[in-house]
Amino acid sequence: MLELTPLIPALPLAGSALIACFGGRLPGQGSYPAIATLAAGWLIALGILGQTLAHGAHPPHWERSIVWAPTGDTVLRMGLALDGLGLAMLLVVTTVSLLVHIYSVGYMHGDPRYPRFFSFLQLFSASMLMLVLADNLLLLYISWELVGLSSYLLIGFWFQKPEAMRAAKKAFIVTRLGDIGLFLGLLTLFNAVGSVAFQDIFAAVDAQLATTTVSFALPLIGKVVWPLAAVAAILIFFGAMGKSAQFPLHVWLPDAMEGPTPVSALIHAATMVAAGVYLVARMYPVFHYTDHGSLALTFVAGVGAVTALMAATIGLVMNDIKRVLAYSTVSQLGYMMMGLGVGGYTAGMFHLFTHAFFKAGLFLGSGSVIHGTGTQDIREMGGLARRMPQTYWTFVLATAALAGIFPFAGFWSKDEILLDAWLNMRWVFYVGLAGGVLTAFYMGRLVIKTFLGEPRQPDIHAHESPAVMTTPLWILGFLSITAGLINTPWNPVFHHYVSFAQAEAPPFSLAIAAAGTAAAILGLAGALAVYRWELVSASTLRRMFRPLYVLFSNKWYVDEILYALLVKPLFSVCRAAFAFDRWIVDGLVNLVGWTGLVLSRIQGWLDRWVVDGLVNAVGYAVRGAGWLLTRLQTGLAQTNVLLAFAGLVALVWLLVYR
Amino acid sequence: MIPTWWPVALSALLFGIGLFGLLSRRNAIAILMCIELMLNAANINLVAFSRAVTPQMLTGQVFAIFVMAIAAAEAAVGLAIVIALYRNRERIVVDEVDLLRW
Amino acid sequence: MNVTWEQAAFLAFGALTLSAALLVVFSRNLFHAALWLAATFTGVACIYVTLHAEFVAMSQMIVYVGAVAVLMLFAVFLTEDVVGQKSRRLRSAWVLALPVAVAVCAILLRWFSGYPWKPPVSDHATDTAGVIGIAFIQRYLFAFELTSVILLTALIGAILLAREEKA
């Protein structure tokens, strides 16, 4: 079964090419082959899981590589590897991707570019699967960029909408900012280790990367001396920040909601945005080069905490159903980073695992709502529970999971993060707790405003979505309940597969679990109080906390700050460069050109009157001589003979008498 | 004994006369006659050399015979050309035969 | 200066030959020129005799006087109004031709007559016809045969050139 691993990314890749070439003529306009490739990958991943479970739940160790670029002494190898972490990611990606593929059959029905959509989805799936199977940083980076490309293509799928086009560009460019860091990190490690293979890098961490120090100057902080590992880790983390929408590079993700909702579910909730988390987990030995208090991990935790809290506050005030979910995603990604940052390797990845299912469920549910109502604004919704009961119930299940209600999936994973935070970094724990309250609040608000109460917009005649869409919803709803059960304190299966250095799971703490649950209930109760029971009206709250409301609804002005800090200076530089180019470079070029022109003129004049003159003079001379000689060419044989003998005489005279 | 330079000098004079005629006469047949004079001059030379250089083998005389044969052939062809020329032009004045003119 | 009979004969025939040659060149009448040509050929034949080249002299008489000179006469008859000959003898270029001819003549005299030739030996071959005949069929057989081909070719060519065009 393990030997079939390469097929998992290869099949969707082939499917992508196939659909791109013959999309319209394939069964189901290409959707059936696409689903088949992912179903096959999913079955292979399940088979591997089954095999390993049957053999005592030991994580698989499989790797295959080929010599890819032998460059002198450095031989770059390319290959795939599968371990517990990879297997967990494989299961997440294949499952969610398969469900999203199925869901898309209904959601994208009737779209003029239906086959193209599936081709892109396949490309994304293949890239994402390659990313999680890569055995070296370079292949990971390639896949990383490929998922970025797929993301760009899919956000801009409805490119006739200007917002979609802008969002696609924004997503691509903002994530690229982070990718620069990732690439620099890659180069740093390659330079230090001489290999991009993960195992070579990890083998060099303790001996080389942690002991070698580099000193450089940081703005605001001044001169610092850091271990090479910390520098590389933080550079790599910049990549993760871009892809996983961490503050301050999170701004692309809410805008990415312009893409089709299945895309939002797959790429911008469950898998691609989790790639950053996966990257940190994959490179964890580099991050974790000394101990829990390592610089890089603290940085990760800090960024994660800021992101989690800030995104949650913005989620409170958004009115677009998908944007609420997008900020929720950003917030949850912050949670995962927090978990990794505080040393909760398993906890962070576990939250990724559970979050993928319930957030995909939420997005697909929101897609179902949008499909049924034709709007994304929750102020125009309301009372949809009766019209769309299946969507409603699955949405509630996923919401409960996200809020962290016992025994739903989110409870288990969030609890682990809080536990690790409590043990290692106390302030992160409080941030997490606050985030939990906020999460529960905004999710409660979303459910209440969308599904409960009376329809606020009578023009909207909502209808339940077809079975092809609700079935994935139910499956994800089911997983929202059960996904957490694979890593309960008394049966930590997930922990067996995904753990760092065989660390034992921290002992379960009832107090922490109670605190988390209390936070969730508090948030939900608050939401009910405000939006359902209307003990305090929302507008009163808005007035009371006006500065905060303005701050939140303007998304903490991150876009504007980024614009002022990055885009405007960039434009200024561009303008300066343009001016430089225009006046100095062009001036020089023009000067050169003008000089050339003048020289050419002179040369032309010389050519015409001197060179041509000489040539013409020669010509005229020859012509004159010829004219003279033609006098000799009388055509008379006698004259020729006369000349011949005259020549003979002249020759003899010259040779003998001179 | 006739010294060798006597016939050679005679040959030179005869050649000069023939050459002058060749270059000066207008009539094609006259020109042919002058060519024959020059060929005869050459033959005198050959016979004179034969007597001085190879008196036993008479190589020069053999060459003279060959030259005569060639001269006869040349005369036949030349006259045929003159006849053809005459048939075309009714005149055989070489001055007017200038098709090779530029 | 002792002039032998042989030498005297040579000088006499040489003078005759040169005179006849000059008349060939300067005869206004082409018919006369042809006759003087025959005289020149005869003079040359006599010169050959004085040089002890009897066979060549005989050939000269047969080929040149008998064939070529007569051929010239026929050609003159065919093309010229022999009686009413009024055309100019010489081209105007004779002014140029004369120095050239004189110069060539002078060169030949200077470099060929002035060359220190070996004096002719007395024990030369007497049976010239026999020696030449044997040379033709032995040493110069190929050239001899080739000459016959040339003559044949010239014959055919002359006929082709001179024959009446069929209208």
mmCIF file of C-alpha atoms in Angstrom, chain A residues 57 78 145 189 200 215 237 242 263 387 458 467 470 493 570 616 620:
data_model
loop_
_atom_site.group_PDB
_atom_site.id
_atom_site.type_symbol
_atom_site.label_atom_id
_atom_site.label_comp_id
_atom_site.label_asym_id
_atom_site.label_seq_id
_atom_site.Cartn_x
_atom_site.Cartn_y
_atom_site.Cartn_z
ATOM 1 C CA ALA A 57 -0.386 2.256 15.239
ATOM 2 C CA MET A 78 14.020 14.721 -5.313
ATOM 3 C CA GLU A 145 4.184 27.927 -5.186
ATOM 4 C CA LEU A 189 19.643 26.102 5.116
ATOM 5 C CA ASP A 200 19.903 16.129 6.188
ATOM 6 C CA SER A 215 24.864 38.740 13.843
ATOM 7 C CA PHE A 237 7.965 31.215 9.200
ATOM 8 C CA GLY A 242 1.894 34.484 4.128
ATOM 9 C CA VAL A 263 -12.663 26.816 -3.290
ATOM 10 C CA ARG A 387 -36.152 26.379 4.507
ATOM 11 C CA PRO A 458 -38.951 38.682 1.677
ATOM 12 C CA ALA A 467 -28.237 15.936 -2.398
ATOM 13 C CA THR A 470 -25.910 18.122 1.295
ATOM 14 C CA VAL A 493 -4.118 7.653 18.373
ATOM 15 C CA LEU A 570 7.005 50.667 -2.945
ATOM 16 C CA ASN A 616 32.560 56.567 -57.744
ATOM 17 C CA TYR A 620 34.452 56.597 -63.272
#
